[in-house]
Coordinates of C-alpha atoms in Angstrom, one line a residue:
M1063 CA 7.5 12.4 16.8
F1064 CA 7.3 12.1 13.0
A1065 CA 4.9 10.0 11.9
D1066 CA 6.0 7.6 9.0
S1067 CA 3.6 4.2 9.6
A1068 CA 0.0 4.2 10.1
K1069 CA -2.8 1.2 9.8
I1070 CA -6.0 2.0 8.4
I1071 CA -9.1 0.6 7.2
I1072 CA -10.3 1.4 3.8
K1073 CA -13.6 0.6 1.9
S1074 CA -15.0 1.0 -1.3
G1075 CA -18.7 2.0 -2.1
K1076 CA -21.1 -0.6 -2.8
G1077 CA -23.0 -1.0 -5.6
G1078 CA -27.0 0.0 -5.6
D1079 CA -29.6 -2.8 -5.9
G1080 CA -31.6 -3.1 -9.0
H1081 CA -34.9 -2.2 -8.7
V1082 CA -38.5 -4.4 -9.3
S1083 CA -41.3 -2.8 -10.7
F1084 CA -44.2 -2.5 -13.3
R1085 CA -45.4 0.2 -15.2
R1086 CA -48.5 1.2 -13.9
E1087 CA -50.3 3.6 -16.3
K1088 CA -53.6 4.9 -17.3
Y1089 CA -54.9 2.4 -19.5
V1090 CA -51.8 0.5 -20.0
P1091 CA -53.1 -2.8 -17.8
N1092 CA -50.3 -5.4 -17.2
G1093 CA -47.4 -2.9 -17.7
G1094 CA -43.9 -4.4 -18.5
P1095 CA -40.8 -4.2 -16.0
D1096 CA -39.4 -1.2 -15.6
G1097 CA -37.0 -1.4 -12.7
G1098 CA -33.9 0.4 -13.0
D1099 CA -30.3 -0.5 -12.7
G1100 CA -28.6 0.8 -9.5
G1101 CA -25.5 3.0 -9.4
H1102 CA -22.0 1.8 -8.9
G1103 CA -20.1 2.3 -5.7
G1104 CA -17.4 4.9 -5.4
N1105 CA -14.0 3.7 -5.9
L1106 CA -11.6 4.5 -3.4
I1107 CA -8.2 6.4 -4.9
F1108 CA -4.4 7.4 -3.2
Q1109 CA -3.3 10.5 -4.3
V1110 CA -0.1 12.1 -4.0
D1111 CA -0.3 15.6 -2.3
E1112 CA 3.3 17.3 -2.5
G1113 CA 2.5 19.7 0.7
L1114 CA 2.8 16.9 2.8
N1115 CA 5.8 15.0 4.4
T1116 CA 4.3 12.7 7.1
L1117 CA 1.1 10.3 7.7
T1118 CA 0.2 12.2 10.9
D1119 CA -3.1 12.6 9.4
F1120 CA -3.9 9.3 9.4
R1121 CA -3.5 9.0 13.7
H1122 CA -6.5 11.1 13.9
R1123 CA -9.0 9.0 11.8
R1124 CA -9.0 5.6 11.0
K1125 CA -11.4 4.6 8.3
Y1126 CA -12.0 5.8 5.0
A1127 CA -15.0 4.6 2.9
A1128 CA -16.2 5.9 -0.6
E1129 CA -19.8 6.5 -1.1
N1130 CA -22.4 3.7 -2.0
G1131 CA -24.3 3.5 -4.9
E1132 CA -28.1 4.7 -5.3
D1133 CA -30.6 1.8 -5.9
G1134 CA -32.3 1.8 -9.0
K1135 CA -36.1 3.3 -9.1
K1136 CA -39.1 2.7 -10.8
R1137 CA -39.8 4.0 -14.5
N1138 CA -36.1 2.9 -15.4
C1139 CA -34.6 5.4 -13.4
H1140 CA -30.9 4.7 -12.5
G1141 CA -29.2 5.1 -9.0
K1142 CA -26.9 7.3 -8.8
N1143 CA -23.0 6.3 -8.5
G1144 CA -21.3 6.7 -5.6
E1145 CA -18.7 9.6 -5.0
D1146 CA -15.1 8.6 -5.2
L1147 CA -12.9 9.4 -2.2
I1148 CA -9.2 10.6 -2.8
V1149 CA -7.1 9.6 0.0
K1150 CA -4.3 12.4 0.0
V1151 CA -0.6 10.8 1.2
P1152 CA 3.1 12.4 0.7
A1153 CA 5.1 11.2 -2.0
G1154 CA 7.0 8.2 -1.1
T1155 CA 4.0 6.3 0.8
I1156 CA 3.7 2.8 0.1
I1157 CA 0.6 1.0 0.8
R1158 CA 0.7 -2.6 1.9
D1159 CA -1.8 -5.1 2.4
A1160 CA -1.6 -5.2 6.2
E1161 CA -2.3 -9.2 7.0
S1162 CA 0.3 -10.2 4.3
D1163 CA 2.4 -6.7 4.0
R1164 CA 2.4 -7.1 0.5
V1165 CA 2.8 -3.8 -1.6
I1166 CA -0.3 -2.7 -3.2
A1167 CA 0.9 0.7 -4.5
D1168 CA 4.1 2.7 -4.2
M1169 CA 3.0 6.5 -4.2
S1170 CA 6.6 7.3 -6.2
G1171 CA 7.6 8.5 -9.2
E1172 CA 5.0 8.8 -11.7
N1173 CA 2.5 7.2 -10.1
K1174 CA 0.8 10.3 -8.3
H1175 CA -3.0 8.8 -8.6
Q1176 CA -4.1 5.3 -8.7
I1177 CA -7.3 3.4 -8.0
I1178 CA -6.8 1.0 -5.2
L1179 CA -10.3 -0.4 -4.7
K1180 CA -12.7 -0.5 -7.2
G1181 CA -16.5 0.3 -6.3
G1182 CA -19.2 -2.5 -6.6
R1183 CA -21.0 -2.6 -9.7
G1184 CA -24.7 -1.6 -9.4
G1185 CA -27.1 -4.3 -9.7
L1186 CA -29.4 -5.0 -12.6
G1187 CA -33.1 -4.1 -12.6
N1188 CA -35.9 -6.2 -13.4
Q1189 CA -36.5 -5.1 -16.7
H1190 CA -33.2 -6.7 -18.3
F1191 CA -34.7 -10.5 -17.1
A1192 CA -37.7 -10.2 -19.2
T1193 CA -38.1 -12.7 -21.9
A1194 CA -40.4 -14.1 -24.5
T1195 CA -41.5 -16.8 -22.2
M1196 CA -41.2 -14.8 -18.6
Q1197 CA -42.5 -11.1 -19.5
A1198 CA -42.6 -10.0 -15.6
P1199 CA -40.0 -10.6 -13.7
K1200 CA -40.3 -10.1 -10.0
Y1201 CA -36.2 -10.1 -9.2
A1202 CA -33.5 -8.0 -9.8
Q1203 CA -29.9 -8.1 -9.4
P1204 CA -28.1 -6.4 -6.1
G1205 CA -25.6 -4.4 -6.0
Q1206 CA -21.6 -5.7 -6.0
P1207 CA -20.4 -5.6 -2.5
G1208 CA -17.6 -3.0 -2.0
I1209 CA -13.7 -4.3 -1.0
E1210 CA -13.0 -3.3 2.8
L1211 CA -9.3 -4.0 3.4
E1212 CA -6.8 -3.1 6.3
V1213 CA -4.0 -1.6 4.8
R1214 CA -0.7 -0.3 6.3
L1215 CA 1.0 3.1 5.1
E1216 CA 4.5 3.3 5.1
L1217 CA 6.9 6.6 4.0
K1218 CA 9.8 5.8 3.0
V1219 CA 11.6 9.3 2.2
I1220 CA 12.8 10.2 -1.7
A1221 CA 16.2 11.4 -1.5
D1222 CA 19.1 11.0 -3.8
V1223 CA 21.6 10.7 -1.0
G1224 CA 21.4 9.5 2.6
L1225 CA 23.4 10.8 5.4
V1226 CA 24.3 8.8 8.1
G1227 CA 26.2 8.3 11.2
F1228 CA 26.1 7.7 14.8
P1229 CA 24.3 10.7 17.0
N1230 CA 25.9 14.1 17.3
V1231 CA 28.7 13.9 14.7
G1232 CA 27.0 16.8 12.9
K1233 CA 24.5 15.8 10.6
S1234 CA 21.9 18.4 11.1
T1235 CA 25.0 21.1 11.0
L1236 CA 25.7 19.8 7.8
L1237 CA 22.0 19.5 6.4
S1238 CA 21.5 23.3 7.7
R1239 CA 24.7 24.5 6.1
V1240 CA 24.2 22.8 2.4
T1241 CA 20.9 23.2 1.9
N1242 CA 18.0 25.1 2.6
A1243 CA 16.6 22.9 5.4
R1244 CA 16.5 24.4 9.0
P1245 CA 16.8 21.2 11.3
K1246 CA 16.9 22.0 15.0
I1247 CA 20.7 21.8 16.4
A1248 CA 21.4 20.8 19.6
N1249 CA 24.5 19.0 21.4
Y1250 CA 22.6 16.0 22.7
H1251 CA 21.8 12.2 21.5
F1252 CA 18.9 11.6 19.4
T1253 CA 18.1 15.9 18.8
T1254 CA 17.4 14.5 15.5
L1255 CA 14.0 12.7 15.5
N1256 CA 12.5 12.5 11.7
P1257 CA 14.4 12.7 8.2
N1258 CA 15.1 16.0 7.4
L1259 CA 14.9 16.6 3.5
G1260 CA 17.4 19.2 1.8
V1261 CA 17.8 20.4 -1.7
V1262 CA 21.8 20.9 -2.8
D1263 CA 22.5 23.4 -5.2
L1264 CA 25.3 23.3 -6.8
E1265 CA 26.8 25.8 -9.3
G1266 CA 26.9 24.2 -13.3
T1267 CA 25.0 21.2 -11.6
G1268 CA 21.2 20.0 -11.3
G1269 CA 21.6 19.5 -7.5
F1270 CA 20.7 16.8 -5.7
V1271 CA 17.9 15.9 -2.3
I1272 CA 20.0 14.6 0.6
A1273 CA 18.2 13.6 4.0
D1274 CA 19.5 13.3 6.9
I1275 CA 19.1 10.1 8.6
P1276 CA 18.5 10.2 12.4
G1277 CA 21.2 8.7 14.5
L1278 CA 21.6 5.5 14.2
I1279 CA 23.5 2.7 16.9
E1280 CA 24.4 -0.7 17.3
G1281 CA 21.2 -2.5 17.5
A1282 CA 19.0 -0.3 15.3
S1283 CA 18.0 -3.1 13.0
K1284 CA 16.5 -5.1 15.6
G1285 CA 15.1 -2.1 16.8
V1286 CA 17.4 -0.9 19.2
G1287 CA 17.1 3.1 19.9
L1288 CA 15.4 5.1 16.9
G1289 CA 17.4 3.7 14.2
H1290 CA 14.9 0.8 13.5
A1291 CA 12.0 3.1 12.6
F1292 CA 14.3 5.0 10.2
L1293 CA 16.5 2.8 8.5
K1294 CA 13.8 2.3 5.8
H1295 CA 14.3 5.9 4.4
I1296 CA 17.8 4.6 3.2
E1297 CA 16.0 2.6 0.6
R1298 CA 15.4 4.9 -1.8
T1299 CA 18.9 6.5 -1.7
R1300 CA 21.5 6.2 -4.2
V1301 CA 24.5 7.6 -2.6
M1302 CA 25.6 7.3 1.2
I1303 CA 27.7 10.1 3.2
H1304 CA 29.2 8.2 6.4
M1305 CA 29.5 11.0 8.7
V1306 CA 32.2 10.9 11.8
D1307 CA 33.6 12.7 14.0
A1308 CA 37.4 13.0 13.0
A1309 CA 38.2 15.0 16.6
S1310 CA 36.9 11.6 18.7
V1311 CA 35.5 14.7 20.6
E1312 CA 33.3 12.1 22.8
G1313 CA 35.9 9.7 22.6
R1314 CA 34.4 7.6 19.7
D1315 CA 36.0 5.6 17.3
P1316 CA 35.3 6.8 13.8
V1317 CA 36.8 3.8 12.1
A1318 CA 34.7 1.5 14.5
D1319 CA 32.0 3.4 14.1
I1320 CA 31.4 3.0 10.5
Y1321 CA 31.8 -0.9 10.4
A1322 CA 29.2 -0.9 13.0
I1323 CA 26.9 1.4 11.0
N1324 CA 27.3 -1.0 7.8
Q1325 CA 27.1 -4.2 9.9
E1326 CA 23.4 -2.4 10.9
L1327 CA 22.7 -1.4 7.2
E1328 CA 23.4 -5.2 6.4
N1329 CA 21.5 -6.8 9.3
Y1330 CA 18.4 -5.0 8.0
N1331 CA 18.7 -5.3 4.2
P1332 CA 22.0 -6.6 2.7
E1333 CA 21.4 -4.7 -0.8
L1334 CA 21.9 -1.4 1.2
L1335 CA 25.6 -2.0 0.9
K1336 CA 25.3 -2.0 -2.5
K1337 CA 24.8 1.5 -2.9
P1338 CA 28.3 3.8 -3.1
Q1339 CA 29.7 5.2 0.4
V1340 CA 31.4 8.1 0.8
I1341 CA 33.2 9.0 4.2
A1342 CA 33.0 12.8 5.8
A1343 CA 35.2 13.2 8.2
N1344 CA 33.6 16.1 10.7
K1345 CA 34.9 18.5 13.1
T1346 CA 37.9 19.1 11.6
D1347 CA 38.2 22.8 13.3
A1348 CA 38.4 20.6 16.5
I1349 CA 41.8 19.0 15.6
Y1350 CA 44.3 21.0 17.9
D1351 CA 46.9 18.4 17.2
E1352 CA 47.6 16.8 13.9
S1353 CA 49.3 13.7 15.5
E1354 CA 45.6 13.0 17.3
S1355 CA 43.9 13.5 13.9
A1356 CA 41.4 10.2 12.7
I1357 CA 42.1 11.1 9.2
P1358 CA 44.9 9.5 7.8
I1359 CA 43.8 6.5 9.7
L1360 CA 40.5 6.8 7.9
K1361 CA 42.1 7.4 4.7
E1362 CA 44.3 4.6 5.2
E1363 CA 41.4 1.6 6.1
F1364 CA 38.9 2.8 3.4
E1365 CA 40.0 4.4 0.6
S1366 CA 41.8 1.2 -0.1
Q1367 CA 37.9 -0.3 -0.3
G1368 CA 37.3 2.5 -3.1
I1369 CA 35.7 4.7 -0.4
R1370 CA 36.8 8.2 -0.5
V1371 CA 37.3 10.3 2.5
F1372 CA 36.4 14.0 2.6
P1373 CA 37.8 16.4 5.8
I1374 CA 35.6 18.7 6.6
S1375 CA 34.1 21.2 9.2
A1376 CA 30.3 21.5 8.6
V1377 CA 30.4 24.3 11.4
S1378 CA 33.2 26.3 9.2
G1379 CA 32.2 25.1 5.9
Q1380 CA 36.0 23.7 5.3
G1381 CA 36.0 20.9 2.5
L1382 CA 32.3 20.9 1.9
K1383 CA 32.5 22.1 -2.1
E1384 CA 35.0 19.0 -2.5
L1385 CA 32.4 16.9 -0.5
L1386 CA 29.4 17.9 -2.4
Y1387 CA 31.1 18.2 -6.1
Y1388 CA 32.2 14.5 -5.5
V1389 CA 28.9 12.8 -4.4
N1390 CA 27.4 14.8 -7.6
E1391 CA 29.6 13.6 -9.7
L1392 CA 28.8 10.1 -8.3
L1393 CA 24.9 10.2 -8.9
S1394 CA 25.6 11.6 -12.4
G1395 CA 27.0 8.3 -13.6
M1396 CA 24.2 6.3 -11.9
D1397 CA 20.5 5.4 -13.2
D1398 CA 18.4 8.2 -12.0
T1399 CA 15.1 6.5 -11.9
P1400 CA 13.5 6.7 -8.7
I1401 CA 13.1 3.3 -6.8
V1402 CA 9.3 2.2 -6.9
Y1403 CA 8.2 -1.2 -5.7
E1404 CA 6.2 -3.3 -8.0
Q1405 CA 2.6 -4.4 -6.5
E1406 CA 2.4 -7.9 -5.4
F1407 CA -1.0 -7.6 -3.6
F1408 CA -4.3 -6.9 -5.8
P1409 CA -7.2 -6.4 -3.9
E1410 CA -9.8 -7.9 -6.4
T1411 CA -8.4 -11.1 -5.5
V1412 CA -10.3 -10.2 -1.6
M1413 CA -13.7 -10.2 -3.5
L1414 CA -12.9 -13.4 -5.8
Q1415 CA -11.9 -15.2 -2.3
E1416 CA -15.0 -14.0 -1.0
E1417 CA -17.2 -15.1 -3.3
A1418 CA -16.2 -18.9 -3.5
Y1419 CA -18.2 -21.5 -2.4
T1420 CA -18.0 -25.2 -1.0
V1421 CA -19.7 -28.2 -1.7
E1422 CA -19.5 -31.0 1.0
Y1423 CA -21.6 -34.2 1.6
S1424 CA -22.9 -34.6 5.0
E1425 CA -23.6 -38.1 6.5
E1426 CA -25.5 -37.5 8.9
D1427 CA -27.9 -35.7 7.4
D1428 CA -27.6 -37.7 4.1
V1429 CA -27.6 -34.4 2.2
Y1430 CA -25.0 -32.3 -0.3
V1431 CA -24.2 -29.1 1.4
V1432 CA -23.3 -25.5 -1.0
E1433 CA -22.6 -22.8 1.1
G1434 CA -20.5 -19.7 -0.1
P1435 CA -21.6 -15.5 -0.2
K1436 CA -22.5 -15.9 -3.8
I1437 CA -25.2 -18.6 -3.0
E1438 CA -26.2 -16.9 -0.1
K1439 CA -26.8 -13.3 -2.1
M1440 CA -28.3 -15.2 -5.3
L1441 CA -31.1 -16.8 -2.9
G1442 CA -31.9 -13.0 -1.7
Y1443 CA -32.8 -11.8 -4.6
T1444 CA -34.3 -14.9 -6.9
N1445 CA -37.8 -16.1 -6.5
I1446 CA -37.5 -19.8 -5.9
D1447 CA -40.9 -20.1 -5.2
S1448 CA -41.8 -19.3 -8.8
E1449 CA -41.1 -21.8 -11.8
K1450 CA -39.3 -18.9 -13.7
G1451 CA -36.8 -17.9 -10.6
F1452 CA -36.6 -21.5 -10.0
L1453 CA -35.4 -22.1 -13.6
F1454 CA -33.4 -18.9 -13.4
F1455 CA -31.5 -20.1 -10.2
Q1456 CA -30.8 -23.1 -11.9
K1457 CA -29.2 -21.6 -14.6
F1458 CA -27.0 -19.8 -12.2
L1459 CA -25.9 -22.8 -10.5
R1460 CA -24.9 -24.3 -13.7
E1461 CA -22.8 -21.0 -15.6
Q1462 CA -21.2 -20.9 -12.1
G1463 CA -19.9 -24.7 -12.3
I1464 CA -21.8 -25.4 -9.0
L1465 CA -24.0 -28.5 -10.6
E1466 CA -20.4 -29.9 -11.8
D1467 CA -19.1 -29.8 -8.4
L1468 CA -21.9 -31.7 -7.0
E1469 CA -21.4 -34.1 -9.6
K1470 CA -17.8 -34.5 -9.0
A1471 CA -18.9 -34.9 -4.8
G1472 CA -20.4 -38.1 -6.3
I1473 CA -24.6 -37.0 -6.1
S1474 CA -27.0 -39.1 -8.1
E1475 CA -30.4 -38.0 -9.3
G1476 CA -33.0 -37.6 -6.4
D1477 CA -30.3 -36.6 -3.7
T1478 CA -30.9 -33.9 -1.7
V1479 CA -29.0 -30.6 -2.1
R1480 CA -29.0 -27.8 1.0
M1481 CA -28.6 -24.1 0.3
Y1482 CA -28.9 -22.4 3.5
G1483 CA -32.6 -22.6 4.2
L1484 CA -33.4 -24.4 1.4
E1485 CA -33.7 -27.9 0.4
F1486 CA -34.8 -29.6 -2.7
D1487 CA -33.9 -32.9 -4.9
Y1488 CA -31.7 -33.2 -7.5
Y1489 CA -32.0 -33.7 -11.1
K1490 CA -30.5 -33.0 -14.4

């Protein structure tokens, strides 16, 4: 089965922790701090690989993580930066946040290489915290954590023209005749299980890319049959060719078929009906009695609506040249800028949410409780037992706006503040 969607977990590298150490050299008593900085975590990058055309590889691997940065070392040695991880995807892949379904990136057009998750910054070593009054700081900064995110990959093929129609009307035969594509062809429904792409070369023109979208049926937009899985591939196309069986070999009504497919397109995305349409009335080679031909009915019904009807035979090649040159003419008068989806979700906001904190008053314990990842991390690398460390922590609370929030919550001098396992009295 053609793989055009996948869910994976991606993670950027954590920054290495800063190091706490002091110079210990012969004849140098009480040496100063020389703890090195941690290395930056690796970035998680998506890159287009022109050799790929499905997302099959992502069905065998669930998690992708960049390398963490190394911790800092003594003697001012900087930790090694983590290696970036490059995830290769086919052109046309859209990366969405799995929870909100908002677009993070569209790997189409000029966007061939994009950093999706930035690695965490490395923490500063204790050498950075030395001052005239605190010459031997016993704490260092931890590395910034990486960002972990579940994303949904969705492949929308990039083609100028979408070839749509009910099953078994000859789309694969047409594609194999006018392009270099070689789809499997057989006389039963749903032979085509994946969108086939081919390049149409027309003398005197630049040609165009055409995609055979698997056979649609009524109810496709609601998930009936295989249509729902492939309707998304029509969204990037600029022109649609409706292919119908003009000979009614299976007893189908070609006019009703076109209206049925247009209804499915509208149900899926009303914008699709704004695209120019052309009707390819196929299987003229199987029409033995002109009085039974559906072509006059098709022309009368649709050409009054501005939709051209071309009688063709995908088997013999009759009428294909006229059809293809007309489609090329339509394309030449349209904006050829590829359809690229704008970014709607910014992974950095995940970090901001994770870094949030809460300030609440507990009536039961008569204490003000402050909690949050940034508080917990700060407590993890600050020596609260030392006077200098406590002053450093107070500065952090003030700069982060936590003291201001405590005052807004109604705290008074002498009230107790609790932060995880730490309790202290509040004084300005």
